[in-house]
Short mmCIF file of C-alpha atoms and ligand atoms in Angstrom, two decimals:
data_model
loop_
_atom_site.label_atom_id
_atom_site.label_comp_id
_atom_site.label_asym_id
_atom_site.label_seq_id
_atom_site.Cartn_x
_atom_site.Cartn_y
_atom_site.Cartn_z
CA MET V 1 -1.06 22.04 -20.76
CA LYS V 2 -3.46 20.90 -17.85
CA ALA V 3 -1.10 18.07 -14.41
CA ILE V 4 -1.28 14.74 -15.39
CA TYR V 5 -1.56 12.68 -12.43
CA LEU V 6 -0.20 8.75 -11.86
CA ASP V 7 1.05 7.98 -8.58
CA HIS V 8 -2.44 7.19 -6.15
CA CYS V 9 0.20 4.47 -4.98
CA ALA V 10 1.83 7.07 -3.17
CA THR V 11 -1.17 9.26 -1.88
CA THR V 12 -4.75 10.38 -2.97
CA PRO V 13 -6.31 13.59 -3.07
CA VAL V 14 -8.99 14.33 -1.07
CA ARG V 15 -12.21 14.06 -3.40
CA ALA V 16 -14.77 16.93 -2.27
CA GLU V 17 -17.83 14.70 -0.56
CA VAL V 18 -14.60 13.40 2.09
CA LEU V 19 -13.23 17.03 2.69
CA GLU V 20 -17.08 18.54 3.11
CA CYS V 21 -17.54 16.11 5.72
CA MET V 22 -15.14 16.51 7.56
CA LEU V 23 -14.90 19.95 7.19
CA PRO V 24 -17.83 20.64 9.51
CA PHE V 25 -15.67 19.01 12.23
CA LEU V 26 -12.42 21.52 11.99
CA ARG V 27 -15.88 24.63 12.43
CA GLY V 28 -18.18 24.66 15.46
CA LEU V 29 -17.95 20.62 16.14
CA PHE V 30 -14.56 20.08 18.27
CA GLY V 31 -15.61 18.03 20.62
CA ASN V 32 -13.93 15.54 22.84
CA PRO V 33 -15.88 11.94 22.39
CA SER V 34 -14.19 10.94 25.83
CA SER V 35 -16.77 13.97 26.85
CA ILE V 36 -20.13 13.20 27.86
CA HIS V 37 -21.84 17.11 27.01
CA ALA V 38 -23.69 17.63 23.67
CA PRO V 39 -20.84 18.08 21.09
CA GLY V 40 -18.79 14.82 23.34
CA ARG V 41 -21.51 12.42 22.04
CA THR V 42 -21.69 14.39 19.09
CA ALA V 43 -17.84 13.79 17.67
CA ARG V 44 -18.55 9.79 19.52
CA ALA V 45 -21.32 9.19 16.82
CA ALA V 46 -19.65 11.07 14.29
CA VAL V 47 -16.10 8.63 15.31
CA GLU V 48 -18.95 5.33 15.43
CA GLU V 49 -20.33 6.17 12.41
CA ALA V 50 -17.26 6.11 10.43
CA ARG V 51 -16.12 3.48 12.11
CA GLU V 52 -19.36 1.71 10.69
CA ARG V 53 -17.84 2.78 8.04
CA VAL V 54 -15.17 1.32 7.33
CA ALA V 55 -16.39 -2.25 8.98
CA ARG V 56 -18.28 -2.39 6.38
CA LEU V 57 -15.27 -1.92 3.49
CA ILE V 58 -13.44 -5.13 4.80
CA GLY V 59 -16.93 -7.11 5.67
CA ALA V 60 -15.84 -6.86 8.86
CA LYS V 61 -17.70 -5.60 12.71
CA ALA V 62 -17.52 -2.09 13.95
CA SER V 63 -16.05 -3.04 16.87
CA GLU V 64 -13.22 -5.04 14.95
CA ILE V 65 -11.76 -1.54 14.06
CA TYR V 66 -9.46 0.63 15.89
CA PHE V 67 -8.54 4.14 14.81
CA THR V 68 -4.47 4.54 13.75
CA SER V 69 -2.39 7.55 12.64
CA GLY V 70 -2.53 5.18 9.11
CA GLY V 71 -1.04 2.90 7.36
CA THR V 72 2.46 2.53 9.20
CA GLU V 73 1.22 2.17 12.67
CA ALA V 74 -1.50 0.03 12.09
CA ASN V 75 1.05 -2.78 10.74
CA ASN V 76 2.94 -1.32 13.78
CA LEU V 77 0.42 -2.26 16.13
CA ALA V 78 0.03 -5.37 14.21
CA LEU V 79 3.79 -6.58 14.42
CA GLN V 80 4.89 -5.50 17.93
CA GLY V 81 1.46 -5.57 19.70
CA THR V 82 1.16 -9.17 18.84
CA ALA V 83 4.95 -10.05 19.14
CA MET V 84 4.40 -8.92 22.74
CA ALA V 85 1.53 -10.20 23.83
CA PHE V 86 2.62 -13.89 22.45
CA LYS V 87 5.95 -13.62 23.60
CA ASP V 88 6.00 -16.24 25.79
CA LYS V 89 4.08 -18.98 23.49
CA GLY V 90 6.62 -18.71 20.37
CA ASN V 91 9.39 -15.44 18.64
CA HIS V 92 8.86 -16.91 15.74
CA ILE V 93 7.14 -14.03 12.61
CA ILE V 94 6.74 -15.10 9.05
CA THR V 95 6.51 -12.38 6.51
CA SER V 96 7.93 -12.01 3.15
CA ALA V 97 11.17 -10.39 1.76
CA ILE V 98 9.16 -7.48 -0.52
CA GLU V 99 6.57 -5.86 2.10
CA HIS V 100 6.56 -2.55 3.11
CA HIS V 101 9.75 -0.98 5.49
CA ALA V 102 6.54 -0.68 7.96
CA VAL V 103 6.48 -4.36 7.99
CA LEU V 104 9.73 -4.82 7.24
CA LYS V 105 11.39 -2.07 9.63
CA THR V 106 9.13 -3.07 12.57
CA CYS V 107 10.75 -7.31 11.85
CA GLU V 108 13.83 -5.63 12.51
CA PHE V 109 13.69 -4.32 15.80
CA LEU V 110 11.83 -7.06 17.00
CA GLN V 111 14.65 -8.68 15.37
CA SER V 112 17.01 -7.11 17.42
CA MET V 113 14.48 -7.59 20.29
CA GLY V 114 15.22 -12.07 20.47
CA PHE V 115 12.85 -12.41 17.41
CA HIS V 116 13.18 -14.50 15.27
CA VAL V 117 11.98 -13.21 11.87
CA THR V 118 11.83 -15.66 8.95
CA PHE V 119 11.61 -13.15 5.47
CA LEU V 120 9.85 -15.58 2.22
CA PRO V 121 11.37 -14.73 -0.92
CA VAL V 122 8.71 -14.06 -3.78
CA ASP V 123 9.29 -15.75 -7.09
CA GLY V 124 10.10 -13.60 -10.62
CA ARG V 125 6.79 -11.91 -10.15
CA GLY V 126 6.23 -10.67 -7.12
CA SER V 127 4.50 -13.90 -5.96
CA VAL V 128 5.12 -15.63 -2.23
CA ASN V 129 5.73 -19.35 -2.30
CA LEU V 130 2.63 -21.35 0.00
CA LYS V 131 4.80 -24.47 -0.01
CA ALA V 132 7.96 -22.13 1.63
CA LEU V 133 5.94 -21.20 3.33
CA LYS V 134 4.23 -24.00 4.89
CA LYS V 135 7.40 -25.16 6.08
CA ALA V 136 8.44 -22.41 7.74
CA ILE V 137 5.65 -22.53 10.58
CA THR V 138 7.49 -24.18 13.42
CA ARG V 139 6.04 -24.63 17.36
CA LYS V 140 7.33 -21.07 17.59
CA THR V 141 5.23 -19.19 15.29
CA ILE V 142 3.21 -16.90 15.84
CA LEU V 143 2.71 -14.60 13.07
CA ILE V 144 2.57 -14.60 9.93
CA SER V 145 2.14 -11.35 7.81
CA ILE V 146 2.43 -10.77 4.31
CA MET V 147 0.73 -8.49 2.40
CA HIS V 148 -2.16 -8.11 0.09
CA ALA V 149 -1.06 -6.59 -2.80
CA ASN V 150 2.56 -4.87 -2.90
CA ASN V 151 2.79 -1.34 -3.52
CA GLU V 152 6.18 -0.96 -5.73
CA VAL V 153 4.14 -3.37 -7.94
CA GLY V 154 0.79 -4.45 -7.30
CA THR V 155 1.79 -8.28 -6.89
CA ILE V 156 -1.80 -9.55 -5.45
CA GLN V 157 -0.29 -12.35 -3.12
CA PRO V 158 -2.62 -15.15 -2.59
CA VAL V 159 -3.51 -13.92 0.59
CA GLU V 160 -6.35 -16.22 1.04
CA GLU V 161 -4.90 -18.87 0.56
CA ILE V 162 -2.68 -18.14 3.06
CA GLY V 163 -4.86 -17.13 5.59
CA LYS V 164 -6.22 -20.85 5.34
CA ILE V 165 -3.13 -21.94 5.74
CA ALA V 166 -2.34 -20.18 8.66
CA ALA V 167 -5.64 -20.72 10.12
CA GLU V 168 -4.76 -24.53 9.96
CA LYS V 169 -2.12 -23.94 12.32
CA GLU V 170 -3.34 -21.79 14.02
CA VAL V 171 -1.04 -18.94 13.81
CA LEU V 172 -2.35 -15.61 13.76
CA PHE V 173 -2.35 -13.32 10.35
CA HIS V 174 -1.90 -10.25 9.45
CA THR V 175 -1.83 -8.66 6.12
CA ASP V 176 -1.03 -4.87 5.38
CA ALA V 177 -4.10 -3.67 2.88
CA VAL V 178 -3.22 -0.67 2.64
CA GLN V 179 -2.70 -0.10 -1.42
CA THR V 180 -6.16 -2.98 -1.59
CA ALA V 181 -8.34 -1.83 0.32
CA GLY V 182 -10.82 0.42 -1.40
CA LYS V 183 -9.39 -0.45 -4.78
CA VAL V 184 -10.10 -4.38 -4.91
CA THR V 185 -12.64 -7.00 -2.87
CA VAL V 186 -11.37 -7.47 1.16
CA ASN V 187 -13.71 -9.55 2.95
CA VAL V 188 -11.34 -10.66 6.16
CA GLU V 189 -13.40 -13.27 6.75
CA VAL V 190 -12.42 -14.72 3.13
CA LEU V 191 -9.35 -13.95 3.32
CA CYS V 192 -9.07 -15.70 7.40
CA ALA V 193 -7.02 -12.77 8.55
CA ASP V 194 -7.23 -12.01 12.05
CA LEU V 195 -5.17 -8.68 11.75
CA LEU V 196 -5.70 -5.70 9.12
CA SER V 197 -3.92 -2.33 8.44
CA LEU V 198 -5.90 -0.33 6.15
CA SER V 199 -4.76 3.90 5.39
CA ALA V 200 -7.30 6.73 4.10
CA HIS V 201 -4.83 8.77 2.19
CA LYS V 202 -4.65 5.95 -0.71
CA ILE V 203 -8.63 6.02 -0.82
CA TYR V 204 -9.43 9.81 -1.00
CA GLY V 205 -9.12 10.21 2.45
CA PRO V 206 -6.86 13.03 4.53
CA LYS V 207 -3.50 11.95 5.21
CA GLY V 208 -2.47 10.92 9.00
CA VAL V 209 -5.42 8.70 9.86
CA GLY V 210 -6.11 4.22 9.10
CA ALA V 211 -6.58 1.63 11.00
CA LEU V 212 -6.21 -1.61 11.76
CA TYR V 213 -8.88 -4.18 11.97
CA ILE V 214 -8.18 -6.62 15.22
CA ARG V 215 -10.79 -10.52 14.82
CA GLU V 216 -12.44 -10.45 18.44
CA GLY V 217 -11.23 -12.40 21.00
CA ALA V 218 -7.31 -11.30 20.10
CA SER V 219 -5.62 -9.64 22.08
CA LEU V 220 -2.77 -7.55 21.47
CA THR V 221 -0.14 -5.73 23.67
CA PRO V 222 -0.42 -2.04 23.03
CA LEU V 223 1.81 0.81 21.31
CA LEU V 224 0.87 3.85 23.18
CA TYR V 225 -1.31 3.90 26.76
CA GLY V 226 -2.69 6.96 28.72
CA GLY V 227 -6.53 7.83 28.04
CA HIS V 228 -7.42 4.61 27.48
CA GLN V 229 -9.32 5.52 23.98
CA GLU V 230 -9.78 2.96 21.20
CA LYS V 231 -10.92 0.60 24.01
CA ASN V 232 -7.04 0.44 25.16
CA ILE V 233 -5.69 -0.22 22.42
CA ARG V 234 -5.11 2.63 20.62
CA SER V 235 -4.75 5.35 23.31
CA GLY V 236 -5.38 9.84 22.80
CA THR V 237 -8.56 12.01 21.93
CA GLU V 238 -9.85 10.31 18.97
CA ASN V 239 -8.57 12.51 15.45
CA VAL V 240 -12.77 13.47 14.53
CA ALA V 241 -12.34 15.03 11.40
CA SER V 242 -9.64 12.98 9.69
CA ILE V 243 -11.56 9.49 11.59
CA VAL V 244 -15.12 10.66 10.17
CA GLY V 245 -13.41 11.48 6.33
CA MET V 246 -12.34 7.95 6.83
CA GLY V 247 -15.39 6.58 6.44
CA LYS V 248 -17.12 8.83 3.99
CA ALA V 249 -13.83 8.03 1.57
CA CYS V 250 -14.62 3.87 3.10
CA GLU V 251 -18.26 4.20 2.12
CA MET V 252 -17.70 6.20 -1.63
CA ALA V 253 -14.97 3.51 -2.10
CA LEU V 254 -17.33 0.55 -1.42
CA LYS V 255 -19.69 2.07 -3.77
CA GLU V 256 -17.87 2.62 -7.01
CA ARG V 257 -15.11 -0.24 -5.96
CA GLY V 258 -16.56 -2.52 -9.03
CA THR V 259 -17.06 -0.23 -11.69
CA GLU V 260 -13.44 2.12 -10.86
CA SER V 261 -11.99 -1.10 -10.92
CA LYS V 262 -12.98 -1.65 -13.97
CA ARG V 263 -12.79 1.47 -15.18
CA LEU V 264 -8.40 1.91 -14.41
CA GLU V 265 -7.65 -1.42 -15.04
CA ASN V 266 -8.80 -0.66 -19.17
CA LEU V 267 -7.08 2.38 -19.07
CA ARG V 268 -3.82 0.74 -17.22
CA ASN V 269 -3.90 -1.99 -20.10
CA LEU V 270 -3.83 1.12 -23.04
CA LEU V 271 -0.80 2.89 -21.55
CA GLN V 272 0.91 -0.66 -21.18
CA ASP V 273 -0.29 -1.36 -25.30
CA LEU V 274 0.43 2.31 -25.77
CA ILE V 275 4.31 2.16 -24.64
CA SER V 276 4.56 -1.48 -25.47
CA ALA V 277 4.03 -0.65 -29.39
CA ARG V 278 6.16 2.66 -29.31
CA LEU V 279 9.25 1.10 -27.42
CA SER V 280 11.33 -1.85 -27.65
CA GLY V 281 12.81 -3.48 -24.37
CA VAL V 282 10.16 -1.88 -22.73
CA VAL V 283 9.65 -5.36 -19.23
CA VAL V 284 6.70 -4.67 -17.98
CA ASN V 285 6.83 -6.34 -13.82
CA GLY V 286 4.76 -8.32 -11.83
CA HIS V 287 2.10 -10.87 -12.30
CA ALA V 288 0.77 -10.50 -15.13
CA GLU V 289 -3.37 -11.94 -14.48
CA ASN V 290 -2.91 -10.96 -10.10
CA ARG V 291 -1.83 -8.00 -10.22
CA LEU V 292 -3.58 -4.51 -8.93
CA PRO V 293 -6.24 -2.93 -11.75
CA HIS V 294 -4.97 0.96 -11.55
CA VAL V 295 -1.08 0.14 -10.91
CA LEU V 296 2.11 -0.92 -14.09
CA SER V 297 5.91 -0.93 -13.38
CA LEU V 298 8.13 -0.60 -16.70
CA SER V 299 11.19 -1.17 -16.62
CA VAL V 300 13.52 0.30 -19.63
CA PRO V 301 16.64 -1.38 -19.44
CA ASP V 302 19.92 1.13 -19.25
CA LEU V 303 18.04 4.08 -18.25
CA LEU V 304 17.69 6.04 -14.54
CA GLY V 305 13.62 6.06 -13.50
CA GLU V 306 15.12 9.28 -11.98
CA ASP V 307 16.13 10.26 -14.76
CA MET V 308 12.52 9.31 -16.74
CA VAL V 309 10.25 10.54 -13.10
CA ARG V 310 11.73 14.04 -13.58
CA GLU V 311 11.43 14.43 -17.89
CA MET V 312 7.91 13.37 -17.46
CA ASP V 313 7.78 16.14 -14.01
CA LYS V 314 8.66 18.84 -16.85
CA ALA V 315 5.43 17.52 -18.79
CA GLY V 316 3.95 17.70 -15.88
CA ILE V 317 2.82 13.93 -15.27
CA ALA V 318 3.67 12.72 -11.69
CA LEU V 319 4.46 8.50 -10.92
CA SER V 320 7.23 7.59 -9.07
CA ALA V 321 10.53 5.87 -9.63
CA GLY V 322 11.48 2.22 -8.56
CA SER V 323 14.63 3.48 -7.47
CA ALA V 324 16.13 5.53 -5.66
CA CYS V 325 19.13 7.69 -7.06
CA THR V 326 21.69 9.10 -4.23
CA SER V 327 24.59 10.53 -4.86
CA GLU V 328 26.72 8.90 -7.13
CA LYS V 329 25.21 5.00 -6.59
CA VAL V 330 21.62 4.12 -7.38
CA GLU V 331 19.66 3.06 -4.47
CA ILE V 332 17.84 -0.79 -5.57
CA SER V 333 14.43 -1.06 -3.94
CA HIS V 334 14.66 -4.14 -2.68
CA VAL V 335 11.21 -5.06 -3.72
CA LEU V 336 12.47 -5.62 -7.01
CA SER V 337 16.04 -6.72 -6.01
CA ALA V 338 14.05 -9.82 -4.36
CA MET V 339 11.46 -11.06 -7.45
CA GLY V 340 15.68 -11.62 -8.79
CA ILE V 341 15.65 -8.40 -11.36
CA PRO V 342 19.01 -7.42 -12.79
CA PRO V 343 20.19 -4.16 -10.96
CA GLU V 344 20.34 -2.67 -14.44
CA ARG V 345 16.98 -3.35 -14.97
CA ALA V 346 15.76 -2.58 -12.12
CA ARG V 347 17.42 0.87 -12.02
CA GLY V 348 15.43 1.76 -15.10
CA THR V 349 12.12 1.32 -13.25
CA ILE V 350 8.86 3.17 -12.39
CA ARG V 351 5.58 2.69 -11.78
CA PHE V 352 2.44 4.95 -12.62
CA SER V 353 -0.53 4.18 -10.72
CA LEU V 354 -3.82 5.59 -11.94
CA GLY V 355 -6.62 6.79 -10.52
CA ARG V 356 -10.50 8.50 -9.76
CA ASP V 357 -9.68 11.92 -11.94
CA ASN V 358 -8.35 10.38 -14.76
CA THR V 359 -9.66 10.09 -17.98
CA ARG V 360 -8.28 8.23 -20.84
CA ARG V 361 -7.17 11.72 -23.36
CA GLN V 362 -4.79 12.08 -19.60
CA ILE V 363 -3.60 8.62 -20.66
CA GLU V 364 -2.52 8.59 -24.29
CA LYS V 365 -1.53 12.39 -23.69
CA ALA V 366 0.87 10.39 -20.83
CA ALA V 367 2.09 7.38 -22.92
CA HIS V 368 2.38 9.41 -25.66
CA ALA V 369 5.29 12.08 -23.11
CA PHE V 370 6.87 9.09 -22.36
CA VAL V 371 7.63 6.83 -24.91
CA HIS V 372 8.61 10.66 -26.33
CA VAL V 373 11.36 11.40 -22.98
CA VAL V 374 12.84 7.94 -23.47
CA GLU V 375 13.30 8.60 -26.47
CA ARG V 376 15.15 11.80 -25.67
CA LEU V 377 17.47 9.91 -22.58
CA LYS V 378 18.25 7.16 -24.37
CA VAL V 379 19.80 9.38 -26.71
CA LEU V 380 21.13 10.62 -24.14
CA SER V 381 22.59 7.86 -22.50
CA GLU V 382 24.59 6.51 -25.54
CA LEU V 383 26.02 9.99 -26.05
CA GLU V 384 27.31 9.87 -21.94
CA ASP V 385 28.47 6.39 -22.85
CA SER V 386 30.48 7.43 -25.04
CA LEU V 387 32.46 10.28 -23.62
CA GLY V 388 31.94 7.78 -20.28
CA LYS V 389 29.99 10.15 -17.94
CA ARG V 390 27.45 7.87 -17.37
CA ARG V 391 27.05 9.91 -13.81
CA CYS V 392 25.73 8.23 -11.95
CA TYR V 393 25.05 3.38 -11.65
N1 LIG B 401 1.69 -0.14 3.58
C1 LIG B 401 1.03 -0.34 2.48
C2 LIG B 401 1.62 -1.14 1.55
C3 LIG B 401 1.97 1.25 1.54
O1 LIG B 401 1.96 1.76 0.54
C4 LIG B 401 2.69 2.07 3.07
C5 LIG B 401 1.62 3.23 2.32
O2 LIG B 401 2.35 4.04 1.05
C6 LIG B 401 2.27 1.62 3.73
C7 LIG B 401 1.66 0.42 4.37
C8 LIG B 401 2.06 2.86 5.18
O3 LIG B 401 0.92 3.42 5.68
P1 LIG B 401 0.90 5.07 5.43
O4 LIG B 401 0.88 6.21 4.62
O5 LIG B 401 -0.73 5.37 6.17
O6 LIG B 401 1.35 5.29 6.69
#
């Protein structure tokens, strides 16, 4: 059976149109965009065209896009850059308990540097409470960083409202849109975002390139010092081929976003229905309505996510587990814990994330294989229990 890839939240394949655009810049068009000669000017023009394309995807101006090495760097630059630039104004940052580690670990680092960080709790569906957010803002708050959609369960946060609250209180608002840009509508004006993180490899672009949107007028302290590239905000010779690839990926995503998200939502709902109809006790995680259209997070109590992922992999189907099994213990994901999901349910969590190559036939096959895997693992787990041999808790 041809492999079925259902892990598009982890990464996506580079699409043919993107690769085609990139190749000339890995071959003959090798100029440095900072050089003033013809090869340099060709590279500069390509970088600037890519900047326009990225900006268009999120309703920004090209001059507000700063290329980085990916979503992780964009998040670090947004948080550390704001903290350092505004430390004389205040030392308080608000984020949520379910952010990607690129935000959470950066916040922990900032705490070690003397900043105060409020990690807002979320409800059982993974949504931040707006009243709690309003209450957390103080005169010392310099930044609110709340992700647009969660990468594990797909819950979309009320970012428009959060942006409005931030604007009213004159606090900068950053949102990590790595999982949403190119998938659902993202517009920096509608979101009132001052800073917004993007990554190319989630939208059929290359790995190792991303961007930070910085609203005109907002000034950040750089993380990297050097050759003054990206208006001094991100020094280092531009990764031209990857930037070009990111631009093309954004252009294609903008063109296809509407129809593709509807198609994926239908397929995701089909997957959910096929599994729910045949397996009792399976719980869907995340918000029922405000959820990424291509994501399905499921928990099967009393099984381990990693076991299901391994068995599905043997059947040629790639997906992700929600919690990791390390030696004898299962490390429960911080997202599922923060949502208050009990450990016996969190341990058995897996994530399907669909993408542009998935067909209805593939989804039917994946649902069928999953039901089979779960039934088999349940029999095995009952056997292990009866022998007192359950191996990993
Ligand atoms: N933010 C979110 C929500 C993500 O899902 C990811 C990657 O999985 C990142 C940030 C990091 O992006 P990158 O892999 O480009 O560093």
